[in-house]
Amino acid sequence: MWMDDEFFARVGHDLRGELATMLAGVHYLLRYQKDLGAAPRDMLERVRGAGERLKRLLDEFDNSIWLRADPSRPMAIASCDAGELVRRAAEHLEEAAAARGVRLSLDAEPDVGATVEGDPELLRVAIEYVLGFAILRSRDRPVQIRVSSPGGGAVVTVIDGAGPVAPEPLARLLDPFGERAAIPADPVAPRRRERLGLGLAIAHGILGAHGGGLTVEPSSERMDGGGSTEPAAGVSVTGLRFTCSLGGVRRGSPTGSPETTGHGGAASGDG
């Protein structure tokens, strides 16, 4: 309990500074050292990849402050468009999706302004953790993203086709480290970690702080190669559906107090 926001900020800052120095040296050698042999260059590329992964793990470490609810934690509130938040998150994950053969498909309701008052960067981070989890599960499969505005509130739905998750790990999926049970091992490097295992729990905390929530449940929708979905009555479960209710907070509120939007608090992950 003594590890407050300042602790995480200081540790993350110091580790990130040292990592940036090391990566700068690797990038310099790869770009300007023309006489490098194949073996040294391959090793440097492996170090570069490990450094990029470590940067993502440090981001997750920094964002883990959202595992603990704190109504006094400030947020930079502004009007933001849910579709734009999703597009930014998808762009940031384009390389990871391409590396796993995942095709992202965005489906936004026509003529719907899914606008929310919240911290745009934090909401993007929450969406990115959910979408990134779906990408990690979905090698060579499509991932569908929907943006809607039921009852005036912005909702982002992510659907993968990566197969079912057993009821027990599914019920713990939004708990810290619970997501590890649903991510298949990397066939090339089984011990490699792309995430600490906190991303979904962080997303749950961020959305809860905005007066929204995150739920996960089995998906019985069939997805074709073009990314469209349709109900598949009588067929087995094909994946998971994540529902991100973005909520809303009062503009100018120093504490980011949840606004009364009809979404309620953070939802549980009991699929």
PDB file of C-alpha atoms in Angstrom:
ATOM      1  CA  MET A   1       0.000   0.000   0.000  1.00  0.00           C
ATOM      2  CA  TRP A   2       2.961   2.349   0.473  1.00  0.00           C
ATOM      3  CA  MET A   3       3.759   2.213  -3.252  1.00  0.00           C
ATOM      4  CA  ASP A   4       1.923   5.349  -4.395  1.00  0.00           C
ATOM      5  CA  ASP A   5       1.767   7.081  -7.777  1.00  0.00           C
ATOM      6  CA  GLU A   6       5.033   8.939  -7.161  1.00  0.00           C
ATOM      7  CA  PHE A   7       6.860   5.658  -6.521  1.00  0.00           C
ATOM      8  CA  PHE A   8       5.726   4.197  -9.834  1.00  0.00           C
ATOM      9  CA  ALA A   9       6.540   7.442 -11.671  1.00  0.00           C
ATOM     10  CA  ARG A  10      10.086   7.654 -10.281  1.00  0.00           C
ATOM     11  CA  VAL A  11      10.963   4.004 -10.852  1.00  0.00           C
ATOM     12  CA  GLY A  12       9.497   4.029 -14.359  1.00  0.00           C
ATOM     13  CA  HIS A  13      11.311   7.260 -15.250  1.00  0.00           C
ATOM     14  CA  ASP A  14      14.721   6.019 -14.091  1.00  0.00           C
ATOM     15  CA  LEU A  15      14.412   2.641 -15.808  1.00  0.00           C
ATOM     16  CA  ARG A  16      13.151   4.255 -19.018  1.00  0.00           C
ATOM     17  CA  GLY A  17      16.098   6.661 -19.102  1.00  0.00           C
ATOM     18  CA  GLU A  18      18.657   3.865 -18.897  1.00  0.00           C
ATOM     19  CA  LEU A  19      16.800   1.826 -21.513  1.00  0.00           C
ATOM     20  CA  ALA A  20      16.673   4.801 -23.902  1.00  0.00           C
ATOM     21  CA  THR A  21      20.465   5.186 -23.656  1.00  0.00           C
ATOM     22  CA  MET A  22      21.042   1.516 -24.456  1.00  0.00           C
ATOM     23  CA  LEU A  23      18.604   1.518 -27.379  1.00  0.00           C
ATOM     24  CA  ALA A  24      20.177   4.671 -28.811  1.00  0.00           C
ATOM     25  CA  GLY A  25      23.513   2.861 -28.995  1.00  0.00           C
ATOM     26  CA  VAL A  26      21.929  -0.164 -30.688  1.00  0.00           C
ATOM     27  CA  HIS A  27      20.112   2.013 -33.238  1.00  0.00           C
ATOM     28  CA  TYR A  28      23.320   3.901 -33.987  1.00  0.00           C
ATOM     29  CA  LEU A  29      25.292   0.720 -34.664  1.00  0.00           C
ATOM     30  CA  LEU A  30      22.561  -0.758 -36.860  1.00  0.00           C
ATOM     31  CA  ARG A  31      22.275   2.406 -38.920  1.00  0.00           C
ATOM     32  CA  TYR A  32      25.858   3.617 -39.272  1.00  0.00           C
ATOM     33  CA  GLN A  33      28.150   0.622 -38.675  1.00  0.00           C
ATOM     34  CA  LYS A  34      28.218  -0.604 -42.266  1.00  0.00           C
ATOM     35  CA  ASP A  35      30.897  -3.253 -41.761  1.00  0.00           C
ATOM     36  CA  LEU A  36      28.893  -5.289 -39.233  1.00  0.00           C
ATOM     37  CA  GLY A  37      28.794  -8.976 -40.076  1.00  0.00           C
ATOM     38  CA  ALA A  38      25.565 -10.955 -40.309  1.00  0.00           C
ATOM     39  CA  ALA A  39      25.910 -12.519 -36.857  1.00  0.00           C
ATOM     40  CA  PRO A  40      26.576  -9.233 -34.941  1.00  0.00           C
ATOM     41  CA  ARG A  41      23.766  -7.508 -36.850  1.00  0.00           C
ATOM     42  CA  ASP A  42      21.361 -10.333 -36.021  1.00  0.00           C
ATOM     43  CA  MET A  43      22.309 -10.089 -32.341  1.00  0.00           C
ATOM     44  CA  LEU A  44      21.783  -6.310 -32.339  1.00  0.00           C
ATOM     45  CA  GLU A  45      18.363  -6.757 -33.963  1.00  0.00           C
ATOM     46  CA  ARG A  46      17.439  -9.205 -31.203  1.00  0.00           C
ATOM     47  CA  VAL A  47      18.598  -6.692 -28.562  1.00  0.00           C
ATOM     48  CA  ARG A  48      16.593  -3.950 -30.297  1.00  0.00           C
ATOM     49  CA  GLY A  49      13.465  -6.107 -30.293  1.00  0.00           C
ATOM     50  CA  ALA A  50      13.941  -6.964 -26.628  1.00  0.00           C
ATOM     51  CA  GLY A  51      14.382  -3.270 -25.836  1.00  0.00           C
ATOM     52  CA  GLU A  52      11.159  -2.337 -27.633  1.00  0.00           C
ATOM     53  CA  ARG A  53       9.301  -5.028 -25.705  1.00  0.00           C
ATOM     54  CA  LEU A  54      10.800  -3.756 -22.455  1.00  0.00           C
ATOM     55  CA  LYS A  55       9.551  -0.257 -23.282  1.00  0.00           C
ATOM     56  CA  ARG A  56       6.023  -1.657 -23.570  1.00  0.00           C
ATOM     57  CA  LEU A  57       6.419  -3.525 -20.270  1.00  0.00           C
ATOM     58  CA  LEU A  58       7.547  -0.288 -18.583  1.00  0.00           C
ATOM     59  CA  ASP A  59       4.469   1.483 -19.962  1.00  0.00           C
ATOM     60  CA  GLU A  60       2.361  -1.249 -18.371  1.00  0.00           C
ATOM     61  CA  PHE A  61       4.270  -0.831 -15.100  1.00  0.00           C
ATOM     62  CA  ASP A  62       3.653   2.946 -15.161  1.00  0.00           C
ATOM     63  CA  ASN A  63      -0.052   2.477 -15.895  1.00  0.00           C
ATOM     64  CA  SER A  64      -0.461  -0.076 -13.100  1.00  0.00           C
ATOM     65  CA  ILE A  65      -1.358   2.791 -10.744  1.00  0.00           C
ATOM     66  CA  TRP A  66      -4.863   2.357 -12.214  1.00  0.00           C
ATOM     67  CA  LEU A  67      -5.166  -1.034 -10.562  1.00  0.00           C
ATOM     68  CA  ARG A  68      -5.885   0.912  -7.384  1.00  0.00           C
ATOM     69  CA  ALA A  69      -8.925   3.182  -7.306  1.00  0.00           C
ATOM     70  CA  ASP A  70      -8.101   6.736  -6.214  1.00  0.00           C
ATOM     71  CA  PRO A  71     -10.825   9.386  -6.673  1.00  0.00           C
ATOM     72  CA  SER A  72      -8.285  12.175  -6.053  1.00  0.00           C
ATOM     73  CA  ARG A  73      -6.065  11.189  -8.988  1.00  0.00           C
ATOM     74  CA  PRO A  74      -6.303  14.011 -11.571  1.00  0.00           C
ATOM     75  CA  MET A  75      -7.233  13.463 -15.208  1.00  0.00           C
ATOM     76  CA  ALA A  76      -6.939  15.806 -18.206  1.00  0.00           C
ATOM     77  CA  ILE A  77     -10.616  16.010 -19.200  1.00  0.00           C
ATOM     78  CA  ALA A  78     -11.670  16.933 -22.730  1.00  0.00           C
ATOM     79  CA  SER A  79     -14.326  15.985 -25.258  1.00  0.00           C
ATOM     80  CA  CYS A  80     -13.159  13.020 -27.298  1.00  0.00           C
ATOM     81  CA  ASP A  81     -14.608  10.973 -30.115  1.00  0.00           C
ATOM     82  CA  ALA A  82     -14.718   7.228 -29.471  1.00  0.00           C
ATOM     83  CA  GLY A  83     -14.082   6.412 -33.133  1.00  0.00           C
ATOM     84  CA  GLU A  84     -10.946   8.557 -33.170  1.00  0.00           C
ATOM     85  CA  LEU A  85      -9.702   6.934 -29.957  1.00  0.00           C
ATOM     86  CA  VAL A  86     -10.141   3.496 -31.549  1.00  0.00           C
ATOM     87  CA  ARG A  87      -8.367   4.568 -34.740  1.00  0.00           C
ATOM     88  CA  ARG A  88      -5.393   5.880 -32.748  1.00  0.00           C
ATOM     89  CA  ALA A  89      -5.199   2.675 -30.711  1.00  0.00           C
ATOM     90  CA  ALA A  90      -5.397   0.539 -33.864  1.00  0.00           C
ATOM     91  CA  GLU A  91      -2.677   2.582 -35.593  1.00  0.00           C
ATOM     92  CA  HIS A  92      -0.385   2.112 -32.598  1.00  0.00           C
ATOM     93  CA  LEU A  93      -0.915  -1.661 -32.818  1.00  0.00           C
ATOM     94  CA  GLU A  94      -0.690  -1.996 -36.604  1.00  0.00           C
ATOM     95  CA  GLU A  95       2.818  -3.464 -36.534  1.00  0.00           C
ATOM     96  CA  ALA A  96       1.947  -6.000 -33.824  1.00  0.00           C
ATOM     97  CA  ALA A  97      -1.196  -7.033 -35.723  1.00  0.00           C
ATOM     98  CA  ALA A  98       0.682  -7.430 -39.006  1.00  0.00           C
ATOM     99  CA  ALA A  99       3.391  -9.524 -37.323  1.00  0.00           C
ATOM    100  CA  ARG A 100       0.733 -11.992 -36.144  1.00  0.00           C
ATOM    101  CA  GLY A 101      -1.271 -11.988 -39.370  1.00  0.00           C
ATOM    102  CA  VAL A 102      -4.242 -10.278 -37.666  1.00  0.00           C
ATOM    103  CA  ARG A 103      -6.559  -8.085 -39.735  1.00  0.00           C
ATOM    104  CA  LEU A 104      -8.295  -5.351 -37.767  1.00  0.00           C
ATOM    105  CA  SER A 105     -11.745  -4.322 -38.951  1.00  0.00           C
ATOM    106  CA  LEU A 106     -13.481  -1.212 -37.584  1.00  0.00           C
ATOM    107  CA  ASP A 107     -17.249  -0.957 -37.759  1.00  0.00           C
ATOM    108  CA  ALA A 108     -18.730   2.347 -36.537  1.00  0.00           C
ATOM    109  CA  GLU A 109     -22.452   3.052 -36.535  1.00  0.00           C
ATOM    110  CA  PRO A 110     -23.229   5.560 -39.310  1.00  0.00           C
ATOM    111  CA  ASP A 111     -24.114   9.121 -38.337  1.00  0.00           C
ATOM    112  CA  VAL A 112     -23.488   8.436 -34.663  1.00  0.00           C
ATOM    113  CA  GLY A 113     -21.396  10.924 -32.702  1.00  0.00           C
ATOM    114  CA  ALA A 114     -20.032   8.657 -29.981  1.00  0.00           C
ATOM    115  CA  THR A 115     -18.535  11.479 -27.903  1.00  0.00           C
ATOM    116  CA  VAL A 116     -17.427  11.240 -24.294  1.00  0.00           C
ATOM    117  CA  GLU A 117     -15.961  13.615 -21.722  1.00  0.00           C
ATOM    118  CA  GLY A 118     -12.810  12.033 -20.384  1.00  0.00           C
ATOM    119  CA  ASP A 119      -9.041  11.861 -20.492  1.00  0.00           C
ATOM    120  CA  PRO A 120      -8.334  11.057 -24.177  1.00  0.00           C
ATOM    121  CA  GLU A 121      -4.897   9.555 -23.559  1.00  0.00           C
ATOM    122  CA  LEU A 122      -6.086   7.313 -20.732  1.00  0.00           C
ATOM    123  CA  LEU A 123      -9.130   6.143 -22.675  1.00  0.00           C
ATOM    124  CA  ARG A 124      -6.909   5.350 -25.676  1.00  0.00           C
ATOM    125  CA  VAL A 125      -4.591   3.357 -23.386  1.00  0.00           C
ATOM    126  CA  ALA A 126      -7.547   1.358 -22.026  1.00  0.00           C
ATOM    127  CA  ILE A 127      -8.825   0.554 -25.527  1.00  0.00           C
ATOM    128  CA  GLU A 128      -5.300  -0.327 -26.649  1.00  0.00           C
ATOM    129  CA  TYR A 129      -4.822  -2.841 -23.830  1.00  0.00           C
ATOM    130  CA  VAL A 130      -8.084  -4.581 -24.729  1.00  0.00           C
ATOM    131  CA  LEU A 131      -7.364  -4.547 -28.454  1.00  0.00           C
ATOM    132  CA  GLY A 132      -3.765  -5.632 -27.886  1.00  0.00           C
ATOM    133  CA  PHE A 133      -4.949  -8.622 -25.867  1.00  0.00           C
ATOM    134  CA  ALA A 134      -7.282  -9.669 -28.690  1.00  0.00           C
ATOM    135  CA  ILE A 135      -4.400  -9.377 -31.174  1.00  0.00           C
ATOM    136  CA  LEU A 136      -2.131 -11.542 -29.008  1.00  0.00           C
ATOM    137  CA  ARG A 137      -4.817 -14.258 -28.962  1.00  0.00           C
ATOM    138  CA  SER A 138      -5.710 -14.081 -32.628  1.00  0.00           C
ATOM    139  CA  ARG A 139      -2.782 -15.186 -34.787  1.00  0.00           C
ATOM    140  CA  ASP A 140      -3.921 -15.327 -38.454  1.00  0.00           C
ATOM    141  CA  ARG A 141      -7.503 -14.453 -37.474  1.00  0.00           C
ATOM    142  CA  PRO A 142      -9.536 -11.242 -37.826  1.00  0.00           C
ATOM    143  CA  VAL A 143     -10.401  -8.967 -34.912  1.00  0.00           C
ATOM    144  CA  GLN A 144     -13.577  -6.895 -35.151  1.00  0.00           C
ATOM    145  CA  ILE A 145     -13.941  -3.488 -33.447  1.00  0.00           C
ATOM    146  CA  ARG A 146     -17.317  -1.781 -33.126  1.00  0.00           C
ATOM    147  CA  VAL A 147     -18.089   1.748 -31.981  1.00  0.00           C
ATOM    148  CA  SER A 148     -21.664   2.496 -30.949  1.00  0.00           C
ATOM    149  CA  SER A 149     -23.633   4.975 -28.907  1.00  0.00           C
ATOM    150  CA  PRO A 150     -26.525   3.175 -27.171  1.00  0.00           C
ATOM    151  CA  GLY A 151     -28.533   5.545 -25.031  1.00  0.00           C
ATOM    152  CA  GLY A 152     -26.114   8.365 -25.796  1.00  0.00           C
ATOM    153  CA  GLY A 153     -23.088   6.689 -24.199  1.00  0.00           C
ATOM    154  CA  ALA A 154     -19.965   5.683 -26.117  1.00  0.00           C
ATOM    155  CA  VAL A 155     -19.250   1.942 -26.235  1.00  0.00           C
ATOM    156  CA  VAL A 156     -16.359   0.141 -27.921  1.00  0.00           C
ATOM    157  CA  THR A 157     -16.719  -3.601 -28.529  1.00  0.00           C
ATOM    158  CA  VAL A 158     -13.798  -5.838 -29.473  1.00  0.00           C
ATOM    159  CA  ILE A 159     -14.521  -9.359 -30.759  1.00  0.00           C
ATOM    160  CA  ASP A 160     -11.880 -11.964 -31.497  1.00  0.00           C
ATOM    161  CA  GLY A 161     -12.204 -15.366 -33.104  1.00  0.00           C
ATOM    162  CA  ALA A 162      -9.358 -17.002 -31.210  1.00  0.00           C
ATOM    163  CA  GLY A 163     -11.290 -19.786 -29.545  1.00  0.00           C
ATOM    164  CA  PRO A 164     -13.023 -20.132 -26.167  1.00  0.00           C
ATOM    165  CA  VAL A 165     -11.585 -19.671 -22.680  1.00  0.00           C
ATOM    166  CA  ALA A 166     -12.583 -22.087 -19.916  1.00  0.00           C
ATOM    167  CA  PRO A 167     -15.067 -20.665 -17.362  1.00  0.00           C
ATOM    168  CA  GLU A 168     -12.626 -20.507 -14.435  1.00  0.00           C
ATOM    169  CA  PRO A 169      -9.859 -18.462 -16.140  1.00  0.00           C
ATOM    170  CA  LEU A 170     -12.524 -16.421 -17.954  1.00  0.00           C
ATOM    171  CA  ALA A 171     -13.953 -15.323 -14.586  1.00  0.00           C
ATOM    172  CA  ARG A 172     -10.473 -14.076 -13.566  1.00  0.00           C
ATOM    173  CA  LEU A 173      -9.556 -12.467 -16.860  1.00  0.00           C
ATOM    174  CA  LEU A 174      -9.865  -8.878 -15.571  1.00  0.00           C
ATOM    175  CA  ASP A 175      -7.865  -9.585 -12.414  1.00  0.00           C
ATOM    176  CA  PRO A 176      -4.148  -8.690 -12.300  1.00  0.00           C
ATOM    177  CA  PHE A 177      -2.202 -11.398 -14.189  1.00  0.00           C
ATOM    178  CA  GLY A 178      -5.462 -13.216 -14.992  1.00  0.00           C
ATOM    179  CA  GLU A 179      -5.044 -12.643 -18.724  1.00  0.00           C
ATOM    180  CA  ARG A 180      -1.959 -14.870 -18.936  1.00  0.00           C
ATOM    181  CA  ALA A 181      -4.082 -18.029 -18.914  1.00  0.00           C
ATOM    182  CA  ALA A 182      -5.815 -16.961 -22.154  1.00  0.00           C
ATOM    183  CA  ILE A 183      -2.744 -15.922 -24.189  1.00  0.00           C
ATOM    184  CA  PRO A 184      -1.152 -18.774 -26.162  1.00  0.00           C
ATOM    185  CA  ALA A 185       2.614 -19.194 -25.882  1.00  0.00           C
ATOM    186  CA  ASP A 186       4.729 -17.719 -28.670  1.00  0.00           C
ATOM    187  CA  PRO A 187       5.723 -20.677 -30.898  1.00  0.00           C
ATOM    188  CA  VAL A 188       9.141 -19.111 -31.597  1.00  0.00           C
ATOM    189  CA  ALA A 189       9.999 -17.993 -28.064  1.00  0.00           C
ATOM    190  CA  PRO A 190       7.595 -19.600 -25.553  1.00  0.00           C
ATOM    191  CA  ARG A 191       9.057 -17.726 -22.558  1.00  0.00           C
ATOM    192  CA  ARG A 192       8.903 -14.300 -24.203  1.00  0.00           C
ATOM    193  CA  ARG A 193       6.588 -11.811 -22.509  1.00  0.00           C
ATOM    194  CA  GLU A 194       4.798  -9.204 -24.611  1.00  0.00           C
ATOM    195  CA  ARG A 195       2.802  -8.036 -21.558  1.00  0.00           C
ATOM    196  CA  LEU A 196       3.196  -8.173 -17.806  1.00  0.00           C
ATOM    197  CA  GLY A 197      -0.342  -9.544 -17.584  1.00  0.00           C
ATOM    198  CA  LEU A 198      -1.870  -6.364 -16.147  1.00  0.00           C
ATOM    199  CA  GLY A 199      -3.294  -4.749 -19.281  1.00  0.00           C
ATOM    200  CA  LEU A 200      -6.925  -5.831 -18.956  1.00  0.00           C
ATOM    201  CA  ALA A 201      -6.946  -5.040 -15.221  1.00  0.00           C
ATOM    202  CA  ILE A 202      -5.518  -1.573 -15.984  1.00  0.00           C
ATOM    203  CA  ALA A 203      -8.165  -1.006 -18.679  1.00  0.00           C
ATOM    204  CA  HIS A 204     -10.832  -2.061 -16.168  1.00  0.00           C
ATOM    205  CA  GLY A 205      -9.477   0.490 -13.663  1.00  0.00           C
ATOM    206  CA  ILE A 206      -9.223   3.353 -16.164  1.00  0.00           C
ATOM    207  CA  LEU A 207     -12.742   2.833 -17.501  1.00  0.00           C
ATOM    208  CA  GLY A 208     -14.084   2.499 -13.964  1.00  0.00           C
ATOM    209  CA  ALA A 209     -12.448   5.820 -13.049  1.00  0.00           C
ATOM    210  CA  HIS A 210     -14.376   7.378 -15.950  1.00  0.00           C
ATOM    211  CA  GLY A 211     -17.676   6.007 -14.682  1.00  0.00           C
ATOM    212  CA  GLY A 212     -17.735   3.286 -17.330  1.00  0.00           C
ATOM    213  CA  GLY A 213     -16.701  -0.338 -17.226  1.00  0.00           C
ATOM    214  CA  LEU A 214     -15.270  -3.364 -18.969  1.00  0.00           C
ATOM    215  CA  THR A 215     -16.906  -6.769 -19.369  1.00  0.00           C
ATOM    216  CA  VAL A 216     -15.773  -9.911 -21.146  1.00  0.00           C
ATOM    217  CA  GLU A 217     -17.936 -12.808 -22.269  1.00  0.00           C
ATOM    218  CA  PRO A 218     -17.838 -15.687 -24.733  1.00  0.00           C
ATOM    219  CA  SER A 219     -18.691 -14.720 -28.295  1.00  0.00           C
ATOM    220  CA  SER A 220     -20.890 -16.938 -30.427  1.00  0.00           C
ATOM    221  CA  GLU A 221     -20.549 -14.738 -33.503  1.00  0.00           C
ATOM    222  CA  ARG A 222     -18.993 -16.172 -36.627  1.00  0.00           C
ATOM    223  CA  MET A 223     -16.399 -13.965 -38.333  1.00  0.00           C
ATOM    224  CA  ASP A 224     -15.588 -14.305 -42.023  1.00  0.00           C
ATOM    225  CA  GLY A 225     -12.363 -13.368 -43.757  1.00  0.00           C
ATOM    226  CA  GLY A 226     -13.679  -9.892 -44.489  1.00  0.00           C
ATOM    227  CA  GLY A 227     -14.146  -9.133 -40.823  1.00  0.00           C
ATOM    228  CA  SER A 228     -17.956  -9.081 -40.819  1.00  0.00           C
ATOM    229  CA  THR A 229     -19.869 -10.840 -38.085  1.00  0.00           C
ATOM    230  CA  GLU A 230     -23.249 -12.488 -37.839  1.00  0.00           C
ATOM    231  CA  PRO A 231     -25.022 -14.553 -35.204  1.00  0.00           C
ATOM    232  CA  ALA A 232     -24.221 -18.243 -35.484  1.00  0.00           C
ATOM    233  CA  ALA A 233     -27.060 -20.098 -33.825  1.00  0.00           C
ATOM    234  CA  GLY A 234     -26.245 -23.648 -32.812  1.00  0.00           C
ATOM    235  CA  VAL A 235     -22.463 -23.340 -33.317  1.00  0.00           C
ATOM    236  CA  SER A 236     -19.736 -23.557 -30.689  1.00  0.00           C
ATOM    237  CA  VAL A 237     -18.203 -20.477 -29.079  1.00  0.00           C
ATOM    238  CA  THR A 238     -15.564 -18.972 -31.361  1.00  0.00           C
ATOM    239  CA  GLY A 239     -13.890 -16.351 -29.174  1.00  0.00           C
ATOM    240  CA  LEU A 240     -14.329 -13.504 -26.716  1.00  0.00           C
ATOM    241  CA  ARG A 241     -16.290 -10.266 -26.756  1.00  0.00           C
ATOM    242  CA  PHE A 242     -15.007  -7.285 -24.768  1.00  0.00           C
ATOM    243  CA  THR A 243     -17.401  -4.409 -24.093  1.00  0.00           C
ATOM    244  CA  CYS A 244     -15.762  -1.111 -23.102  1.00  0.00           C
ATOM    245  CA  SER A 245     -18.245   1.455 -21.774  1.00  0.00           C
ATOM    246  CA  LEU A 246     -16.287   4.709 -21.851  1.00  0.00           C
ATOM    247  CA  GLY A 247     -18.444   6.464 -19.257  1.00  0.00           C
ATOM    248  CA  GLY A 248     -17.857  10.182 -18.747  1.00  0.00           C
ATOM    249  CA  VAL A 249     -16.514  12.655 -16.195  1.00  0.00           C
ATOM    250  CA  ARG A 250     -17.281  16.277 -15.460  1.00  0.00           C
ATOM    251  CA  ARG A 251     -15.200  18.749 -17.444  1.00  0.00           C
ATOM    252  CA  GLY A 252     -12.926  20.754 -15.171  1.00  0.00           C
ATOM    253  CA  SER A 253     -13.288  18.388 -12.221  1.00  0.00           C
ATOM    254  CA  PRO A 254      -9.859  18.101 -10.554  1.00  0.00           C
ATOM    255  CA  THR A 255     -10.648  14.635  -9.280  1.00  0.00           C
ATOM    256  CA  GLY A 256     -12.264  13.277 -12.418  1.00  0.00           C
ATOM    257  CA  SER A 257     -15.565  12.601 -10.642  1.00  0.00           C
ATOM    258  CA  PRO A 258     -17.789  10.234 -12.642  1.00  0.00           C
ATOM    259  CA  GLU A 259     -20.621  11.998 -14.396  1.00  0.00           C
ATOM    260  CA  THR A 260     -24.126  10.581 -14.180  1.00  0.00           C
ATOM    261  CA  THR A 261     -24.406   8.957 -17.610  1.00  0.00           C
ATOM    262  CA  GLY A 262     -26.448   5.862 -16.860  1.00  0.00           C
ATOM    263  CA  HIS A 263     -23.499   3.472 -17.299  1.00  0.00           C
ATOM    264  CA  GLY A 264     -22.885   2.770 -13.639  1.00  0.00           C
ATOM    265  CA  GLY A 265     -19.540   1.768 -12.193  1.00  0.00           C
ATOM    266  CA  ALA A 266     -16.899  -0.634 -13.442  1.00  0.00           C
ATOM    267  CA  ALA A 267     -18.377  -3.965 -14.383  1.00  0.00           C
ATOM    268  CA  SER A 268     -17.033  -7.255 -13.201  1.00  0.00           C
ATOM    269  CA  GLY A 269     -15.320  -9.710 -15.491  1.00  0.00           C
ATOM    270  CA  ASP A 270     -17.512 -12.677 -14.723  1.00  0.00           C
ATOM    271  CA  GLY A 271     -18.219 -13.742 -18.294  1.00  0.00           C
TER     272      GLY A 271
END
